[in-house]
């Protein structure tokens, strides 16, 4: 998971200079007003929310190899708290990005639960579930960052 979490560094941040993917034919083209709303969301804390998850995932990863059960308990508690907070926040004002974000949060929640269980029981099955759910969540979060980068100018 380290490579996955680290590969997302800068996802959604304003300084991201990676090449952006071409808009997919499946994604609806937003109106200029919708793009303005997305920029407002990004600049009004959305980018920081994505960065918080990147930091959480990096801390979970650090505590995972070598396994530090106390560190994992703390990291998983932080991840759980941030998922719960993000689920209560206003949706991303782009349906495609918001759908990916909701899926990312669902998988991060499942990962955090498995992480917490594994940190208590030292169960490899829980750690495997944590890693697989985190991987899926990261893929959805990457889609969010890609969509935001695709629609918003720097």
PDB file of C-alpha atoms in Angstrom:
ATOM      1  CA  UNK A   1       0.000   0.000   0.000  1.00  0.00           C
ATOM      2  CA  UNK A   2       2.952   2.385   0.424  1.00  0.00           C
ATOM      3  CA  UNK A   3       3.538   2.727  -3.286  1.00  0.00           C
ATOM      4  CA  UNK A   4      -0.162   3.316  -3.861  1.00  0.00           C
ATOM      5  CA  UNK A   5      -0.496   5.949  -1.181  1.00  0.00           C
ATOM      6  CA  UNK A   6       2.692   7.688  -2.205  1.00  0.00           C
ATOM      7  CA  UNK A   7       1.722   7.641  -5.870  1.00  0.00           C
ATOM      8  CA  UNK A   8      -1.260   9.795  -4.952  1.00  0.00           C
ATOM      9  CA  UNK A   9       0.796  12.518  -3.301  1.00  0.00           C
ATOM     10  CA  UNK A  10      -0.505  15.771  -4.643  1.00  0.00           C
ATOM     11  CA  UNK A  11      -3.799  14.282  -5.824  1.00  0.00           C
ATOM     12  CA  UNK A  12      -6.180  17.170  -6.078  1.00  0.00           C
ATOM     13  CA  UNK A  13      -3.670  19.681  -4.783  1.00  0.00           C
ATOM     14  CA  UNK A  14      -3.369  22.945  -6.588  1.00  0.00           C
ATOM     15  CA  UNK A  15       0.310  22.392  -7.319  1.00  0.00           C
ATOM     16  CA  UNK A  16      -0.280  19.132  -9.158  1.00  0.00           C
ATOM     17  CA  UNK A  17       1.585  19.224 -12.457  1.00  0.00           C
ATOM     18  CA  UNK A  18       0.927  15.695 -13.690  1.00  0.00           C
ATOM     19  CA  UNK A  19      -0.560  15.344 -17.152  1.00  0.00           C
ATOM     20  CA  UNK A  20      -4.316  15.173 -17.031  1.00  0.00           C
ATOM     21  CA  UNK A  21      -6.313  12.432 -18.683  1.00  0.00           C
ATOM     22  CA  UNK A  22      -8.589  13.369 -21.537  1.00  0.00           C
ATOM     23  CA  UNK A  23     -12.236  13.626 -20.535  1.00  0.00           C
ATOM     24  CA  UNK A  24     -13.936  10.271 -20.832  1.00  0.00           C
ATOM     25  CA  UNK A  25     -16.906   9.951 -23.113  1.00  0.00           C
ATOM     26  CA  UNK A  26     -18.873   8.525 -20.191  1.00  0.00           C
ATOM     27  CA  UNK A  27     -18.448  11.684 -18.091  1.00  0.00           C
ATOM     28  CA  UNK A  28     -20.911  14.471 -18.676  1.00  0.00           C
ATOM     29  CA  UNK A  29     -19.363  17.801 -19.549  1.00  0.00           C
ATOM     30  CA  UNK A  30     -20.228  20.217 -16.761  1.00  0.00           C
ATOM     31  CA  UNK A  31     -21.485  23.727 -17.359  1.00  0.00           C
ATOM     32  CA  UNK A  32     -19.146  26.664 -16.692  1.00  0.00           C
ATOM     33  CA  UNK A  33     -21.114  27.320 -13.479  1.00  0.00           C
ATOM     34  CA  UNK A  34     -20.553  23.715 -12.367  1.00  0.00           C
ATOM     35  CA  UNK A  35     -16.828  24.072 -13.042  1.00  0.00           C
ATOM     36  CA  UNK A  36     -16.800  27.255 -10.918  1.00  0.00           C
ATOM     37  CA  UNK A  37     -18.547  25.337  -8.122  1.00  0.00           C
ATOM     38  CA  UNK A  38     -15.968  22.562  -8.372  1.00  0.00           C
ATOM     39  CA  UNK A  39     -13.106  25.075  -8.208  1.00  0.00           C
ATOM     40  CA  UNK A  40     -14.781  26.656  -5.170  1.00  0.00           C
ATOM     41  CA  UNK A  41     -15.075  23.200  -3.543  1.00  0.00           C
ATOM     42  CA  UNK A  42     -11.430  22.384  -4.336  1.00  0.00           C
ATOM     43  CA  UNK A  43     -10.096  25.712  -3.091  1.00  0.00           C
ATOM     44  CA  UNK A  44     -12.500  25.886  -0.144  1.00  0.00           C
ATOM     45  CA  UNK A  45     -11.159  22.817   1.630  1.00  0.00           C
ATOM     46  CA  UNK A  46     -11.738  19.937  -0.773  1.00  0.00           C
ATOM     47  CA  UNK A  47      -8.088  19.719  -1.726  1.00  0.00           C
ATOM     48  CA  UNK A  48      -7.112  19.688   1.949  1.00  0.00           C
ATOM     49  CA  UNK A  49      -9.595  16.876   2.596  1.00  0.00           C
ATOM     50  CA  UNK A  50      -7.967  14.759  -0.108  1.00  0.00           C
ATOM     51  CA  UNK A  51      -4.526  15.572   1.302  1.00  0.00           C
ATOM     52  CA  UNK A  52      -5.699  14.545   4.800  1.00  0.00           C
ATOM     53  CA  UNK A  53      -6.604  11.110   3.452  1.00  0.00           C
ATOM     54  CA  UNK A  54      -3.223  10.812   1.745  1.00  0.00           C
ATOM     55  CA  UNK A  55      -1.551  11.574   5.068  1.00  0.00           C
ATOM     56  CA  UNK A  56      -3.779   9.086   6.909  1.00  0.00           C
ATOM     57  CA  UNK A  57      -2.994   6.356   4.382  1.00  0.00           C
ATOM     58  CA  UNK A  58       0.737   7.054   4.642  1.00  0.00           C
ATOM     59  CA  UNK A  59       0.588   6.772   8.452  1.00  0.00           C
ATOM     60  CA  UNK A  60      -1.358   3.492   8.252  1.00  0.00           C
ATOM     61  CA  UNK A  61       1.217   2.215   5.785  1.00  0.00           C
ATOM     62  CA  UNK A  62       4.133   3.221   8.027  1.00  0.00           C
ATOM     63  CA  UNK A  63       2.581   1.392  10.972  1.00  0.00           C
ATOM     64  CA  UNK A  64       1.975  -1.677   8.796  1.00  0.00           C
ATOM     65  CA  UNK A  65       5.558  -2.492   7.840  1.00  0.00           C
ATOM     66  CA  UNK A  66       6.940  -3.533  10.228  1.00  0.00           C
ATOM     67  CA  UNK A  67       3.688  -4.014  12.109  1.00  0.00           C
ATOM     68  CA  UNK A  68       3.254  -1.595  15.003  1.00  0.00           C
ATOM     69  CA  UNK A  69      -0.067  -2.568  16.599  1.00  0.00           C
ATOM     70  CA  UNK A  70      -0.276   0.559  18.769  1.00  0.00           C
ATOM     71  CA  UNK A  71       0.573   2.780  15.810  1.00  0.00           C
ATOM     72  CA  UNK A  72      -2.029   0.994  13.690  1.00  0.00           C
ATOM     73  CA  UNK A  73      -4.724   1.470  16.339  1.00  0.00           C
ATOM     74  CA  UNK A  74      -4.017   5.215  16.387  1.00  0.00           C
ATOM     75  CA  UNK A  75      -3.725   5.519  12.595  1.00  0.00           C
ATOM     76  CA  UNK A  76      -6.925   3.544  12.033  1.00  0.00           C
ATOM     77  CA  UNK A  77      -8.782   5.681  14.575  1.00  0.00           C
ATOM     78  CA  UNK A  78      -7.689   8.810  12.702  1.00  0.00           C
ATOM     79  CA  UNK A  79      -8.726   7.311   9.364  1.00  0.00           C
ATOM     80  CA  UNK A  80     -12.119   6.325  10.811  1.00  0.00           C
ATOM     81  CA  UNK A  81     -12.671   9.828  12.217  1.00  0.00           C
ATOM     82  CA  UNK A  82     -11.749  11.469   8.912  1.00  0.00           C
ATOM     83  CA  UNK A  83     -14.047   9.129   6.954  1.00  0.00           C
ATOM     84  CA  UNK A  84     -16.930   9.928   9.299  1.00  0.00           C
ATOM     85  CA  UNK A  85     -16.283  13.668   8.985  1.00  0.00           C
ATOM     86  CA  UNK A  86     -15.996  13.506   5.181  1.00  0.00           C
ATOM     87  CA  UNK A  87     -19.255  11.577   4.928  1.00  0.00           C
ATOM     88  CA  UNK A  88     -21.042  14.488   6.640  1.00  0.00           C
ATOM     89  CA  UNK A  89     -19.532  17.188   4.439  1.00  0.00           C
ATOM     90  CA  UNK A  90     -21.178  18.708   1.390  1.00  0.00           C
ATOM     91  CA  UNK A  91     -20.893  16.527  -1.704  1.00  0.00           C
ATOM     92  CA  UNK A  92     -18.394  17.306  -4.435  1.00  0.00           C
ATOM     93  CA  UNK A  93     -20.316  19.487  -6.930  1.00  0.00           C
ATOM     94  CA  UNK A  94     -19.605  17.129  -9.834  1.00  0.00           C
ATOM     95  CA  UNK A  95     -21.647  13.933 -10.007  1.00  0.00           C
ATOM     96  CA  UNK A  96     -18.847  11.824 -11.486  1.00  0.00           C
ATOM     97  CA  UNK A  97     -16.278  12.950  -8.903  1.00  0.00           C
ATOM     98  CA  UNK A  98     -18.783  12.708  -6.058  1.00  0.00           C
ATOM     99  CA  UNK A  99     -19.771   9.136  -6.984  1.00  0.00           C
ATOM    100  CA  UNK A 100     -16.100   8.118  -6.939  1.00  0.00           C
ATOM    101  CA  UNK A 101     -15.614   9.952  -3.637  1.00  0.00           C
ATOM    102  CA  UNK A 102     -18.531   8.134  -1.991  1.00  0.00           C
ATOM    103  CA  UNK A 103     -17.070   4.807  -3.128  1.00  0.00           C
ATOM    104  CA  UNK A 104     -13.620   5.800  -1.855  1.00  0.00           C
ATOM    105  CA  UNK A 105     -15.085   6.664   1.550  1.00  0.00           C
ATOM    106  CA  UNK A 106     -16.983   3.353   1.724  1.00  0.00           C
ATOM    107  CA  UNK A 107     -13.811   1.394   1.038  1.00  0.00           C
ATOM    108  CA  UNK A 108     -11.696   3.518   3.381  1.00  0.00           C
ATOM    109  CA  UNK A 109     -14.297   2.893   6.105  1.00  0.00           C
ATOM    110  CA  UNK A 110     -14.091  -0.860   5.491  1.00  0.00           C
ATOM    111  CA  UNK A 111     -10.299  -0.642   5.489  1.00  0.00           C
ATOM    112  CA  UNK A 112     -10.277   1.302   8.751  1.00  0.00           C
ATOM    113  CA  UNK A 113     -12.586  -1.240  10.396  1.00  0.00           C
ATOM    114  CA  UNK A 114     -10.401  -4.152   9.270  1.00  0.00           C
ATOM    115  CA  UNK A 115      -7.334  -2.199  10.392  1.00  0.00           C
ATOM    116  CA  UNK A 116      -8.802  -1.603  13.844  1.00  0.00           C
ATOM    117  CA  UNK A 117      -9.794  -5.266  14.158  1.00  0.00           C
ATOM    118  CA  UNK A 118      -6.362  -6.392  12.997  1.00  0.00           C
ATOM    119  CA  UNK A 119      -4.599  -4.046  15.382  1.00  0.00           C
ATOM    120  CA  UNK A 120      -6.541  -5.610  18.259  1.00  0.00           C
ATOM    121  CA  UNK A 121      -6.319  -9.256  17.170  1.00  0.00           C
ATOM    122  CA  UNK A 122      -3.062  -9.197  15.161  1.00  0.00           C
ATOM    123  CA  UNK A 123      -4.996 -11.129  12.495  1.00  0.00           C
ATOM    124  CA  UNK A 124      -3.400 -11.446   9.067  1.00  0.00           C
ATOM    125  CA  UNK A 125      -6.857 -11.896   7.534  1.00  0.00           C
ATOM    126  CA  UNK A 126      -7.872  -8.483   8.874  1.00  0.00           C
ATOM    127  CA  UNK A 127      -4.643  -6.932   7.582  1.00  0.00           C
ATOM    128  CA  UNK A 128      -5.226  -8.474   4.147  1.00  0.00           C
ATOM    129  CA  UNK A 129      -8.777  -7.093   4.085  1.00  0.00           C
ATOM    130  CA  UNK A 130      -7.464  -3.703   5.235  1.00  0.00           C
ATOM    131  CA  UNK A 131      -4.963  -3.632   2.363  1.00  0.00           C
ATOM    132  CA  UNK A 132      -7.425  -4.749  -0.314  1.00  0.00           C
ATOM    133  CA  UNK A 133     -10.108  -2.270   0.782  1.00  0.00           C
ATOM    134  CA  UNK A 134      -7.506   0.491   0.959  1.00  0.00           C
ATOM    135  CA  UNK A 135      -6.334  -0.346  -2.562  1.00  0.00           C
ATOM    136  CA  UNK A 136      -9.891  -0.069  -3.887  1.00  0.00           C
ATOM    137  CA  UNK A 137     -10.437   3.184  -2.002  1.00  0.00           C
ATOM    138  CA  UNK A 138      -7.215   4.619  -3.392  1.00  0.00           C
ATOM    139  CA  UNK A 139      -8.313   3.790  -6.934  1.00  0.00           C
ATOM    140  CA  UNK A 140     -11.575   5.665  -6.388  1.00  0.00           C
ATOM    141  CA  UNK A 141      -9.754   8.589  -4.766  1.00  0.00           C
ATOM    142  CA  UNK A 142      -7.382   8.701  -7.736  1.00  0.00           C
ATOM    143  CA  UNK A 143     -10.441   8.939  -9.997  1.00  0.00           C
ATOM    144  CA  UNK A 144     -11.624  11.930  -7.943  1.00  0.00           C
ATOM    145  CA  UNK A 145      -8.279  13.678  -8.317  1.00  0.00           C
ATOM    146  CA  UNK A 146      -8.167  12.894 -12.026  1.00  0.00           C
ATOM    147  CA  UNK A 147     -11.688  14.234 -12.565  1.00  0.00           C
ATOM    148  CA  UNK A 148     -10.979  17.436 -10.655  1.00  0.00           C
ATOM    149  CA  UNK A 149      -7.753  17.937 -12.590  1.00  0.00           C
ATOM    150  CA  UNK A 150      -9.556  17.252 -15.859  1.00  0.00           C
ATOM    151  CA  UNK A 151     -12.242  19.874 -15.201  1.00  0.00           C
ATOM    152  CA  UNK A 152     -10.445  22.633 -13.331  1.00  0.00           C
ATOM    153  CA  UNK A 153      -7.705  24.824 -14.693  1.00  0.00           C
ATOM    154  CA  UNK A 154      -4.653  25.473 -12.592  1.00  0.00           C
TER     155      UNK A 154
END
